[in-house]
JSON list of C-alpha atoms in Angstrom, two decimals:
[
{"chain": "A", "resi": 1, "resn": "ASP", "atom": "CA", "xyz": [-0.14, -0.14, -0.18]},
{"chain": "A", "resi": 2, "resn": "ALA", "atom": "CA", "xyz": [1.60, 3.80, -1.01]},
{"chain": "A", "resi": 3, "resn": "LYS", "atom": "CA", "xyz": [2.55, 5.82, 1.82]},
{"chain": "A", "resi": 4, "resn": "THR", "atom": "CA", "xyz": [0.79, 8.23, 3.24]},
{"chain": "A", "resi": 5, "resn": "THR", "atom": "CA", "xyz": [2.50, 12.17, 4.22]},
{"chain": "A", "resi": 6, "resn": "GLN", "atom": "CA", "xyz": [0.37, 14.24, 6.59]},
{"chain": "A", "resi": 7, "resn": "PRO", "atom": "CA", "xyz": [1.18, 17.14, 8.68]},
{"chain": "A", "resi": 8, "resn": "THR", "atom": "CA", "xyz": [2.00, 16.65, 12.60]},
{"chain": "A", "resi": 9, "resn": "SER", "atom": "CA", "xyz": [-0.89, 19.20, 13.70]},
{"chain": "A", "resi": 10, "resn": "MET", "atom": "CA", "xyz": [-2.52, 21.93, 12.57]},
{"chain": "A", "resi": 11, "resn": "ASP", "atom": "CA", "xyz": [-5.18, 24.78, 14.08]},
{"chain": "A", "resi": 12, "resn": "CYS", "atom": "CA", "xyz": [-8.68, 25.45, 13.62]},
{"chain": "A", "resi": 13, "resn": "ALA", "atom": "CA", "xyz": [-10.89, 28.02, 14.97]},
{"chain": "A", "resi": 14, "resn": "GLU", "atom": "CA", "xyz": [-14.50, 27.18, 15.56]},
{"chain": "A", "resi": 15, "resn": "GLY", "atom": "CA", "xyz": [-16.87, 27.58, 12.97]},
{"chain": "A", "resi": 16, "resn": "ARG", "atom": "CA", "xyz": [-14.63, 27.82, 10.47]},
{"chain": "A", "resi": 17, "resn": "ALA", "atom": "CA", "xyz": [-13.10, 25.34, 7.58]},
{"chain": "A", "resi": 18, "resn": "ALA", "atom": "CA", "xyz": [-10.80, 22.79, 8.38]},
{"chain": "A", "resi": 19, "resn": "ASN", "atom": "CA", "xyz": [-8.38, 21.34, 5.46]},
{"chain": "A", "resi": 20, "resn": "LEU", "atom": "CA", "xyz": [-6.07, 18.73, 6.19]},
{"chain": "A", "resi": 21, "resn": "PRO", "atom": "CA", "xyz": [-3.71, 18.36, 3.52]},
{"chain": "A", "resi": 22, "resn": "CYS", "atom": "CA", "xyz": [-2.21, 14.08, 2.57]},
{"chain": "A", "resi": 23, "resn": "ASN", "atom": "CA", "xyz": [0.15, 13.40, 0.06]},
{"chain": "A", "resi": 24, "resn": "HIS", "atom": "CA", "xyz": [0.18, 10.38, -0.87]},
{"chain": "A", "resi": 25, "resn": "SER", "atom": "CA", "xyz": [2.50, 10.41, -4.59]},
{"chain": "A", "resi": 26, "resn": "THR", "atom": "CA", "xyz": [3.14, 6.48, -4.95]},
{"chain": "A", "resi": 27, "resn": "ILE", "atom": "CA", "xyz": [-0.79, 5.61, -4.78]},
{"chain": "A", "resi": 28, "resn": "SER", "atom": "CA", "xyz": [-1.30, 3.03, -7.74]},
{"chain": "A", "resi": 29, "resn": "GLY", "atom": "CA", "xyz": [-4.89, 2.72, -9.78]},
{"chain": "A", "resi": 30, "resn": "ASN", "atom": "CA", "xyz": [-6.63, 0.76, -7.42]},
{"chain": "A", "resi": 31, "resn": "GLU", "atom": "CA", "xyz": [-5.99, 2.17, -4.17]},
{"chain": "A", "resi": 32, "resn": "TYR", "atom": "CA", "xyz": [-8.78, 4.27, -2.50]},
{"chain": "A", "resi": 33, "resn": "VAL", "atom": "CA", "xyz": [-8.04, 7.22, -0.38]},
{"chain": "A", "resi": 34, "resn": "TYR", "atom": "CA", "xyz": [-9.58, 6.79, 3.38]},
{"chain": "A", "resi": 35, "resn": "TRP", "atom": "CA", "xyz": [-9.72, 9.22, 6.29]},
{"chain": "A", "resi": 36, "resn": "TYR", "atom": "CA", "xyz": [-10.31, 8.30, 10.08]},
{"chain": "A", "resi": 37, "resn": "ARG", "atom": "CA", "xyz": [-10.12, 10.14, 13.10]},
{"chain": "A", "resi": 38, "resn": "GLN", "atom": "CA", "xyz": [-9.82, 9.18, 16.77]},
{"chain": "A", "resi": 39, "resn": "ILE", "atom": "CA", "xyz": [-10.63, 11.11, 19.27]},
{"chain": "A", "resi": 40, "resn": "HIS", "atom": "CA", "xyz": [-8.67, 10.88, 22.33]},
{"chain": "A", "resi": 41, "resn": "SER", "atom": "CA", "xyz": [-8.03, 7.72, 23.28]},
{"chain": "A", "resi": 42, "resn": "GLN", "atom": "CA", "xyz": [-11.23, 5.71, 21.68]},
{"chain": "A", "resi": 43, "resn": "GLY", "atom": "CA", "xyz": [-11.63, 3.70, 18.16]},
{"chain": "A", "resi": 44, "resn": "PRO", "atom": "CA", "xyz": [-10.61, 4.93, 15.41]},
{"chain": "A", "resi": 45, "resn": "GLN", "atom": "CA", "xyz": [-14.04, 6.49, 13.16]},
{"chain": "A", "resi": 46, "resn": "TYR", "atom": "CA", "xyz": [-14.39, 6.33, 9.50]},
{"chain": "A", "resi": 47, "resn": "ILE", "atom": "CA", "xyz": [-14.73, 9.66, 8.37]},
{"chain": "A", "resi": 48, "resn": "ILE", "atom": "CA", "xyz": [-15.27, 9.23, 4.26]},
{"chain": "A", "resi": 49, "resn": "HIS", "atom": "CA", "xyz": [-13.03, 7.35, 1.06]},
{"chain": "A", "resi": 50, "resn": "GLY", "atom": "CA", "xyz": [-12.77, 7.97, -2.07]},
{"chain": "A", "resi": 51, "resn": "LEU", "atom": "CA", "xyz": [-10.85, 6.54, -5.08]},
{"chain": "A", "resi": 52, "resn": "LYS", "atom": "CA", "xyz": [-11.42, 9.59, -7.88]},
{"chain": "A", "resi": 53, "resn": "ASN", "atom": "CA", "xyz": [-14.03, 11.49, -7.59]},
{"chain": "A", "resi": 54, "resn": "ASN", "atom": "CA", "xyz": [-14.42, 14.02, -4.80]},
{"chain": "A", "resi": 55, "resn": "GLU", "atom": "CA", "xyz": [-16.65, 13.02, -2.28]},
{"chain": "A", "resi": 56, "resn": "THR", "atom": "CA", "xyz": [-19.63, 14.57, 0.22]},
{"chain": "A", "resi": 57, "resn": "ASN", "atom": "CA", "xyz": [-20.75, 12.91, 3.00]},
{"chain": "A", "resi": 58, "resn": "GLU", "atom": "CA", "xyz": [-22.42, 14.12, 6.10]},
{"chain": "A", "resi": 59, "resn": "MET", "atom": "CA", "xyz": [-19.42, 14.79, 8.06]},
{"chain": "A", "resi": 60, "resn": "ALA", "atom": "CA", "xyz": [-16.92, 15.71, 5.47]},
{"chain": "A", "resi": 61, "resn": "SER", "atom": "CA", "xyz": [-15.70, 16.33, 1.81]},
{"chain": "A", "resi": 62, "resn": "LEU", "atom": "CA", "xyz": [-12.89, 14.92, 0.22]},
{"chain": "A", "resi": 63, "resn": "ILE", "atom": "CA", "xyz": [-11.32, 16.86, -2.51]},
{"chain": "A", "resi": 64, "resn": "ILE", "atom": "CA", "xyz": [-8.87, 14.46, -4.65]},
{"chain": "A", "resi": 65, "resn": "THR", "atom": "CA", "xyz": [-6.73, 15.49, -7.17]},
{"chain": "A", "resi": 66, "resn": "GLU", "atom": "CA", "xyz": [-6.85, 14.95, -10.69]},
{"chain": "A", "resi": 67, "resn": "ASP", "atom": "CA", "xyz": [-3.58, 12.73, -10.22]},
{"chain": "A", "resi": 68, "resn": "ARG", "atom": "CA", "xyz": [-4.72, 11.34, -7.20]},
{"chain": "A", "resi": 69, "resn": "LYS", "atom": "CA", "xyz": [-1.10, 12.15, -5.68]},
{"chain": "A", "resi": 70, "resn": "SER", "atom": "CA", "xyz": [-2.78, 14.23, -2.74]},
{"chain": "A", "resi": 71, "resn": "SER", "atom": "CA", "xyz": [-6.23, 14.97, -1.12]},
{"chain": "A", "resi": 72, "resn": "THR", "atom": "CA", "xyz": [-7.68, 16.77, 1.31]},
{"chain": "A", "resi": 73, "resn": "LEU", "atom": "CA", "xyz": [-9.80, 16.20, 3.63]},
{"chain": "A", "resi": 74, "resn": "ILE", "atom": "CA", "xyz": [-12.80, 19.23, 4.54]},
{"chain": "A", "resi": 75, "resn": "LEU", "atom": "CA", "xyz": [-14.60, 19.96, 7.56]},
{"chain": "A", "resi": 76, "resn": "PRO", "atom": "CA", "xyz": [-16.86, 22.40, 6.73]},
{"chain": "A", "resi": 77, "resn": "HIS", "atom": "CA", "xyz": [-17.69, 23.93, 9.68]},
{"chain": "A", "resi": 78, "resn": "ALA", "atom": "CA", "xyz": [-15.34, 23.02, 12.62]},
{"chain": "A", "resi": 79, "resn": "THR", "atom": "CA", "xyz": [-16.29, 22.45, 16.50]},
{"chain": "A", "resi": 80, "resn": "LEU", "atom": "CA", "xyz": [-14.36, 21.59, 19.37]},
{"chain": "A", "resi": 81, "resn": "ARG", "atom": "CA", "xyz": [-15.65, 17.88, 19.10]},
{"chain": "A", "resi": 82, "resn": "ASP", "atom": "CA", "xyz": [-13.88, 18.10, 16.12]},
{"chain": "A", "resi": 83, "resn": "THR", "atom": "CA", "xyz": [-10.87, 17.85, 18.04]},
{"chain": "A", "resi": 84, "resn": "ALA", "atom": "CA", "xyz": [-8.77, 14.65, 17.50]},
{"chain": "A", "resi": 85, "resn": "VAL", "atom": "CA", "xyz": [-5.90, 12.86, 15.02]},
{"chain": "A", "resi": 86, "resn": "TYR", "atom": "CA", "xyz": [-6.82, 12.21, 11.59]},
{"chain": "A", "resi": 87, "resn": "TYR", "atom": "CA", "xyz": [-5.68, 9.92, 9.37]},
{"chain": "A", "resi": 88, "resn": "CYS", "atom": "CA", "xyz": [-4.99, 9.35, 5.77]},
{"chain": "A", "resi": 89, "resn": "ILE", "atom": "CA", "xyz": [-4.79, 6.49, 4.66]},
{"chain": "A", "resi": 90, "resn": "VAL", "atom": "CA", "xyz": [-4.29, 4.85, 1.05]},
{"chain": "A", "resi": 91, "resn": "ARG", "atom": "CA", "xyz": [-5.24, 0.45, 0.54]},
{"chain": "A", "resi": 92, "resn": "GLY", "atom": "CA", "xyz": [-5.85, -1.45, -2.06]},
{"chain": "A", "resi": 93, "resn": "ASN", "atom": "CA", "xyz": [-7.93, -3.95, -3.09]},
{"chain": "A", "resi": 94, "resn": "ASN", "atom": "CA", "xyz": [-5.44, -6.95, -1.99]},
{"chain": "A", "resi": 95, "resn": "ASN", "atom": "CA", "xyz": [-6.95, -10.08, -0.23]},
{"chain": "A", "resi": 96, "resn": "ASN", "atom": "CA", "xyz": [-6.21, -8.97, 3.31]},
{"chain": "A", "resi": 97, "resn": "ASN", "atom": "CA", "xyz": [-7.53, -6.09, 5.61]},
{"chain": "A", "resi": 98, "resn": "ASP", "atom": "CA", "xyz": [-4.15, -4.02, 6.37]},
{"chain": "A", "resi": 99, "resn": "MET", "atom": "CA", "xyz": [-4.94, -0.47, 6.61]},
{"chain": "A", "resi": 100, "resn": "ARG", "atom": "CA", "xyz": [-1.85, 1.10, 7.30]},
{"chain": "A", "resi": 101, "resn": "PHE", "atom": "CA", "xyz": [-1.89, 3.85, 9.97]},
{"chain": "A", "resi": 102, "resn": "GLY", "atom": "CA", "xyz": [0.66, 6.20, 10.44]},
{"chain": "A", "resi": 103, "resn": "ALA", "atom": "CA", "xyz": [1.25, 9.14, 13.09]},
{"chain": "A", "resi": 104, "resn": "GLY", "atom": "CA", "xyz": [-1.93, 11.31, 11.14]},
{"chain": "A", "resi": 105, "resn": "THR", "atom": "CA", "xyz": [-2.41, 14.77, 12.01]},
{"chain": "A", "resi": 106, "resn": "ARG", "atom": "CA", "xyz": [-3.68, 16.23, 15.25]},
{"chain": "A", "resi": 107, "resn": "LEU", "atom": "CA", "xyz": [-6.51, 18.98, 14.59]},
{"chain": "A", "resi": 108, "resn": "THR", "atom": "CA", "xyz": [-7.48, 21.06, 17.58]},
{"chain": "A", "resi": 109, "resn": "VAL", "atom": "CA", "xyz": [-10.03, 23.27, 17.35]},
{"chain": "A", "resi": 110, "resn": "LYS", "atom": "CA", "xyz": [-9.90, 26.39, 19.31]},
{"chain": "A", "resi": 111, "resn": "PRO", "atom": "CA", "xyz": [-12.68, 28.56, 20.54]},
{"chain": "B", "resi": 1, "resn": "ASN", "atom": "CA", "xyz": [-26.32, -3.64, 16.47]},
{"chain": "B", "resi": 2, "resn": "ALA", "atom": "CA", "xyz": [-23.64, -3.31, 18.87]},
{"chain": "B", "resi": 3, "resn": "GLY", "atom": "CA", "xyz": [-21.24, -3.22, 16.54]},
{"chain": "B", "resi": 4, "resn": "VAL", "atom": "CA", "xyz": [-17.83, -3.95, 17.49]},
{"chain": "B", "resi": 5, "resn": "THR", "atom": "CA", "xyz": [-17.31, -5.15, 21.06]},
{"chain": "B", "resi": 6, "resn": "GLN", "atom": "CA", "xyz": [-13.81, -5.73, 22.82]},
{"chain": "B", "resi": 7, "resn": "THR", "atom": "CA", "xyz": [-13.88, -7.31, 26.25]},
{"chain": "B", "resi": 8, "resn": "PRO", "atom": "CA", "xyz": [-11.71, -6.50, 29.04]},
{"chain": "B", "resi": 9, "resn": "LYS", "atom": "CA", "xyz": [-11.28, -2.76, 28.70]},
{"chain": "B", "resi": 10, "resn": "PHE", "atom": "CA", "xyz": [-8.56, -2.74, 31.12]},
{"chain": "B", "resi": 11, "resn": "GLN", "atom": "CA", "xyz": [-5.85, -5.61, 32.05]},
{"chain": "B", "resi": 12, "resn": "VAL", "atom": "CA", "xyz": [-2.91, -5.67, 34.14]},
{"chain": "B", "resi": 13, "resn": "LEU", "atom": "CA", "xyz": [-0.49, -8.63, 33.67]},
{"chain": "B", "resi": 14, "resn": "LYS", "atom": "CA", "xyz": [2.68, -9.98, 34.83]},
{"chain": "B", "resi": 15, "resn": "THR", "atom": "CA", "xyz": [5.60, -10.45, 32.52]},
{"chain": "B", "resi": 16, "resn": "GLY", "atom": "CA", "xyz": [4.86, -14.19, 31.46]},
{"chain": "B", "resi": 17, "resn": "GLN", "atom": "CA", "xyz": [1.39, -14.26, 32.12]},
{"chain": "B", "resi": 18, "resn": "SER", "atom": "CA", "xyz": [-0.87, -15.84, 28.89]},
{"chain": "B", "resi": 19, "resn": "MET", "atom": "CA", "xyz": [-4.41, -13.89, 28.22]},
{"chain": "B", "resi": 20, "resn": "THR", "atom": "CA", "xyz": [-7.07, -13.76, 26.09]},
{"chain": "B", "resi": 21, "resn": "LEU", "atom": "CA", "xyz": [-8.67, -10.58, 24.52]},
{"chain": "B", "resi": 22, "resn": "GLN", "atom": "CA", "xyz": [-12.37, -10.95, 23.13]},
{"chain": "B", "resi": 23, "resn": "CYS", "atom": "CA", "xyz": [-13.30, -9.13, 19.95]},
{"chain": "B", "resi": 24, "resn": "ALA", "atom": "CA", "xyz": [-17.38, -9.77, 18.69]},
{"chain": "B", "resi": 25, "resn": "GLN", "atom": "CA", "xyz": [-19.04, -8.01, 16.14]},
{"chain": "B", "resi": 26, "resn": "ASP", "atom": "CA", "xyz": [-22.66, -8.20, 15.05]},
{"chain": "B", "resi": 27, "resn": "MET", "atom": "CA", "xyz": [-22.49, -7.23, 11.54]},
{"chain": "B", "resi": 28, "resn": "ASN", "atom": "CA", "xyz": [-21.98, -10.35, 9.79]},
{"chain": "B", "resi": 29, "resn": "HIS", "atom": "CA", "xyz": [-18.45, -8.72, 8.45]},
{"chain": "B", "resi": 30, "resn": "GLU", "atom": "CA", "xyz": [-16.22, -11.31, 6.94]},
{"chain": "B", "resi": 31, "resn": "TYR", "atom": "CA", "xyz": [-13.45, -9.57, 7.53]},
{"chain": "B", "resi": 32, "resn": "MET", "atom": "CA", "xyz": [-11.81, -9.09, 11.13]},
{"chain": "B", "resi": 33, "resn": "SER", "atom": "CA", "xyz": [-8.25, -7.63, 12.81]},
{"chain": "B", "resi": 34, "resn": "TRP", "atom": "CA", "xyz": [-6.44, -6.84, 15.33]},
{"chain": "B", "resi": 35, "resn": "TYR", "atom": "CA", "xyz": [-4.31, -3.35, 15.53]},
{"chain": "B", "resi": 36, "resn": "ARG", "atom": "CA", "xyz": [-1.94, -2.33, 18.37]},
{"chain": "B", "resi": 37, "resn": "GLN", "atom": "CA", "xyz": [-1.43, 1.27, 19.31]},
{"chain": "B", "resi": 38, "resn": "ASP", "atom": "CA", "xyz": [1.65, 2.44, 21.10]},
{"chain": "B", "resi": 39, "resn": "PRO", "atom": "CA", "xyz": [1.52, 5.96, 23.09]},
{"chain": "B", "resi": 40, "resn": "GLY", "atom": "CA", "xyz": [2.11, 8.53, 19.98]},
{"chain": "B", "resi": 41, "resn": "MET", "atom": "CA", "xyz": [1.96, 6.27, 16.73]},
{"chain": "B", "resi": 42, "resn": "GLY", "atom": "CA", "xyz": [-0.64, 5.03, 14.55]},
{"chain": "B", "resi": 43, "resn": "LEU", "atom": "CA", "xyz": [-2.27, 1.47, 14.33]},
{"chain": "B", "resi": 44, "resn": "ARG", "atom": "CA", "xyz": [-0.04, -1.33, 13.63]},
{"chain": "B", "resi": 45, "resn": "LEU", "atom": "CA", "xyz": [-1.83, -4.45, 12.35]},
{"chain": "B", "resi": 46, "resn": "ILE", "atom": "CA", "xyz": [-1.12, -7.42, 14.17]},
{"chain": "B", "resi": 47, "resn": "HIS", "atom": "CA", "xyz": [-3.29, -10.50, 12.68]},
{"chain": "B", "resi": 48, "resn": "TYR", "atom": "CA", "xyz": [-6.32, -10.47, 10.27]},
{"chain": "B", "resi": 49, "resn": "SER", "atom": "CA", "xyz": [-8.71, -12.78, 9.13]},
{"chain": "B", "resi": 50, "resn": "VAL", "atom": "CA", "xyz": [-10.78, -12.88, 6.08]},
{"chain": "B", "resi": 51, "resn": "GLY", "atom": "CA", "xyz": [-13.19, -15.17, 7.00]},
{"chain": "B", "resi": 52, "resn": "ALA", "atom": "CA", "xyz": [-13.98, -17.75, 9.59]},
{"chain": "B", "resi": 53, "resn": "GLY", "atom": "CA", "xyz": [-11.08, -20.58, 9.58]},
{"chain": "B", "resi": 54, "resn": "ILE", "atom": "CA", "xyz": [-8.75, -18.36, 7.92]},
{"chain": "B", "resi": 55, "resn": "THR", "atom": "CA", "xyz": [-6.19, -16.33, 9.48]},
{"chain": "B", "resi": 56, "resn": "ASP", "atom": "CA", "xyz": [-2.91, -14.21, 7.99]},
{"chain": "B", "resi": 57, "resn": "GLN", "atom": "CA", "xyz": [-0.58, -12.29, 9.64]},
{"chain": "B", "resi": 58, "resn": "GLY", "atom": "CA", "xyz": [-0.30, -8.67, 10.07]},
{"chain": "B", "resi": 59, "resn": "GLU", "atom": "CA", "xyz": [2.79, -6.16, 10.29]},
{"chain": "B", "resi": 60, "resn": "VAL", "atom": "CA", "xyz": [3.62, -7.36, 13.72]},
{"chain": "B", "resi": 61, "resn": "PRO", "atom": "CA", "xyz": [2.68, -10.98, 14.61]},
{"chain": "B", "resi": 62, "resn": "ASN", "atom": "CA", "xyz": [5.10, -12.27, 17.06]},
{"chain": "B", "resi": 63, "resn": "GLY", "atom": "CA", "xyz": [4.17, -13.08, 20.53]},
{"chain": "B", "resi": 64, "resn": "TYR", "atom": "CA", "xyz": [0.56, -12.89, 19.27]},
{"chain": "B", "resi": 65, "resn": "ASN", "atom": "CA", "xyz": [-1.93, -16.10, 18.27]},
{"chain": "B", "resi": 66, "resn": "VAL", "atom": "CA", "xyz": [-5.44, -15.71, 16.79]},
{"chain": "B", "resi": 67, "resn": "SER", "atom": "CA", "xyz": [-7.73, -18.29, 15.42]},
{"chain": "B", "resi": 68, "resn": "ARG", "atom": "CA", "xyz": [-11.31, -17.63, 13.66]},
{"chain": "B", "resi": 69, "resn": "SER", "atom": "CA", "xyz": [-13.90, -20.60, 14.65]},
{"chain": "B", "resi": 70, "resn": "THR", "atom": "CA", "xyz": [-16.99, -18.14, 14.19]},
{"chain": "B", "resi": 71, "resn": "THR", "atom": "CA", "xyz": [-18.05, -15.28, 11.87]},
{"chain": "B", "resi": 72, "resn": "GLU", "atom": "CA", "xyz": [-18.66, -13.22, 14.69]},
{"chain": "B", "resi": 73, "resn": "ASP", "atom": "CA", "xyz": [-15.38, -13.61, 16.98]},
{"chain": "B", "resi": 74, "resn": "PHE", "atom": "CA", "xyz": [-11.92, -13.36, 16.33]},
{"chain": "B", "resi": 75, "resn": "PRO", "atom": "CA", "xyz": [-10.32, -13.26, 19.65]},
{"chain": "B", "resi": 76, "resn": "LEU", "atom": "CA", "xyz": [-6.46, -12.34, 20.24]},
{"chain": "B", "resi": 77, "resn": "ARG", "atom": "CA", "xyz": [-3.77, -14.56, 22.57]},
{"chain": "B", "resi": 78, "resn": "LEU", "atom": "CA", "xyz": [-0.80, -13.45, 24.03]},
{"chain": "B", "resi": 79, "resn": "LEU", "atom": "CA", "xyz": [0.91, -16.52, 24.68]},
{"chain": "B", "resi": 80, "resn": "SER", "atom": "CA", "xyz": [3.63, -15.40, 27.27]},
{"chain": "B", "resi": 81, "resn": "ALA", "atom": "CA", "xyz": [3.31, -11.51, 28.28]},
{"chain": "B", "resi": 82, "resn": "ALA", "atom": "CA", "xyz": [6.00, -9.06, 27.78]},
{"chain": "B", "resi": 83, "resn": "PRO", "atom": "CA", "xyz": [6.36, -5.71, 29.08]},
{"chain": "B", "resi": 84, "resn": "SER", "atom": "CA", "xyz": [6.79, -4.78, 25.20]},
{"chain": "B", "resi": 85, "resn": "GLN", "atom": "CA", "xyz": [3.41, -5.80, 24.69]},
{"chain": "B", "resi": 86, "resn": "THR", "atom": "CA", "xyz": [2.00, -2.81, 26.99]},
{"chain": "B", "resi": 87, "resn": "SER", "atom": "CA", "xyz": [0.13, -1.21, 24.31]},
{"chain": "B", "resi": 88, "resn": "VAL", "atom": "CA", "xyz": [-4.21, -0.48, 23.26]},
{"chain": "B", "resi": 89, "resn": "TYR", "atom": "CA", "xyz": [-5.18, -3.17, 21.36]},
{"chain": "B", "resi": 90, "resn": "PHE", "atom": "CA", "xyz": [-8.17, -2.52, 18.53]},
{"chain": "B", "resi": 91, "resn": "CYS", "atom": "CA", "xyz": [-10.07, -5.19, 17.14]},
{"chain": "B", "resi": 92, "resn": "ALA", "atom": "CA", "xyz": [-11.95, -3.99, 13.65]},
{"chain": "B", "resi": 93, "resn": "SER", "atom": "CA", "xyz": [-14.10, -5.73, 10.79]},
{"chain": "B", "resi": 94, "resn": "SER", "atom": "CA", "xyz": [-15.41, -4.74, 7.75]},
{"chain": "B", "resi": 95, "resn": "LEU", "atom": "CA", "xyz": [-18.12, -6.53, 4.88]},
{"chain": "B", "resi": 96, "resn": "GLY", "atom": "CA", "xyz": [-15.20, -6.61, 2.46]},
{"chain": "B", "resi": 97, "resn": "LEU", "atom": "CA", "xyz": [-12.33, -5.65, 1.04]},
{"chain": "B", "resi": 98, "resn": "ALA", "atom": "CA", "xyz": [-11.36, -2.22, -0.53]},
{"chain": "B", "resi": 99, "resn": "GLY", "atom": "CA", "xyz": [-13.64, 0.17, -0.63]},
{"chain": "B", "resi": 100, "resn": "ASP", "atom": "CA", "xyz": [-15.05, -1.07, 2.73]},
{"chain": "B", "resi": 101, "resn": "THR", "atom": "CA", "xyz": [-15.26, 0.67, 6.06]},
{"chain": "B", "resi": 102, "resn": "GLN", "atom": "CA", "xyz": [-13.60, -0.58, 8.70]},
{"chain": "B", "resi": 103, "resn": "TYR", "atom": "CA", "xyz": [-15.87, -0.44, 11.89]},
{"chain": "B", "resi": 104, "resn": "PHE", "atom": "CA", "xyz": [-13.32, -0.36, 15.49]},
{"chain": "B", "resi": 105, "resn": "GLY", "atom": "CA", "xyz": [-13.91, -1.43, 18.65]},
{"chain": "B", "resi": 106, "resn": "PRO", "atom": "CA", "xyz": [-13.22, 0.63, 21.72]},
{"chain": "B", "resi": 107, "resn": "GLY", "atom": "CA", "xyz": [-9.95, -0.84, 22.47]},
{"chain": "B", "resi": 108, "resn": "THR", "atom": "CA", "xyz": [-8.28, -2.98, 25.94]},
{"chain": "B", "resi": 109, "resn": "ARG", "atom": "CA", "xyz": [-5.82, -1.13, 27.23]},
{"chain": "B", "resi": 110, "resn": "LEU", "atom": "CA", "xyz": [-2.96, -3.69, 28.38]},
{"chain": "B", "resi": 111, "resn": "THR", "atom": "CA", "xyz": [-0.50, -3.28, 30.51]},
{"chain": "B", "resi": 112, "resn": "VAL", "atom": "CA", "xyz": [2.10, -5.66, 31.37]},
{"chain": "B", "resi": 113, "resn": "LEU", "atom": "CA", "xyz": [4.21, -5.60, 34.73]}
]
């Protein structure tokens, strides 16, 4: 699976959009981009995923560049409860259940 | 649905002791995994299963055994606990492979003295 690179930490003001970048320059054609988050010591929580097209759900939007080498997770109106570590993961459709988590980005939403 | 459940939530062991961490899911998911998370780090895959009776090793399998006798349960066994196995352990399940979301349990915090 392709390796991802994320900033170690980011701050965001409450009510503003949080834009979390992720580089995955070695991504291959059949690999998906996933985003999870982990609040404090809880289990990771799925946010969104995509292959080529931009995606939106009730939690966030995922913008994938045309060359698929990077993506951005957008939380449109960040709240204090969005403070968490956000993981960008690239995963293919090989025959295992392996999601390789890196260190992620620690997002702090400030009042 | 209860989702993915894990027991116990906390456990303290002495070096050399053995124990089993329990994981169960009620979503009829074929795929289940065990991860460990050390302080300040991301999750690392220990073992995984793509269905009942089928298991395979992940990134850090040494010192752990798994079995999958039913679709619902995927226990993780520590054969002889070591301080290096002090960690938080997460179990996850998903319906399928790529394109399918993994659902995580609440975790088991294990301390080995």
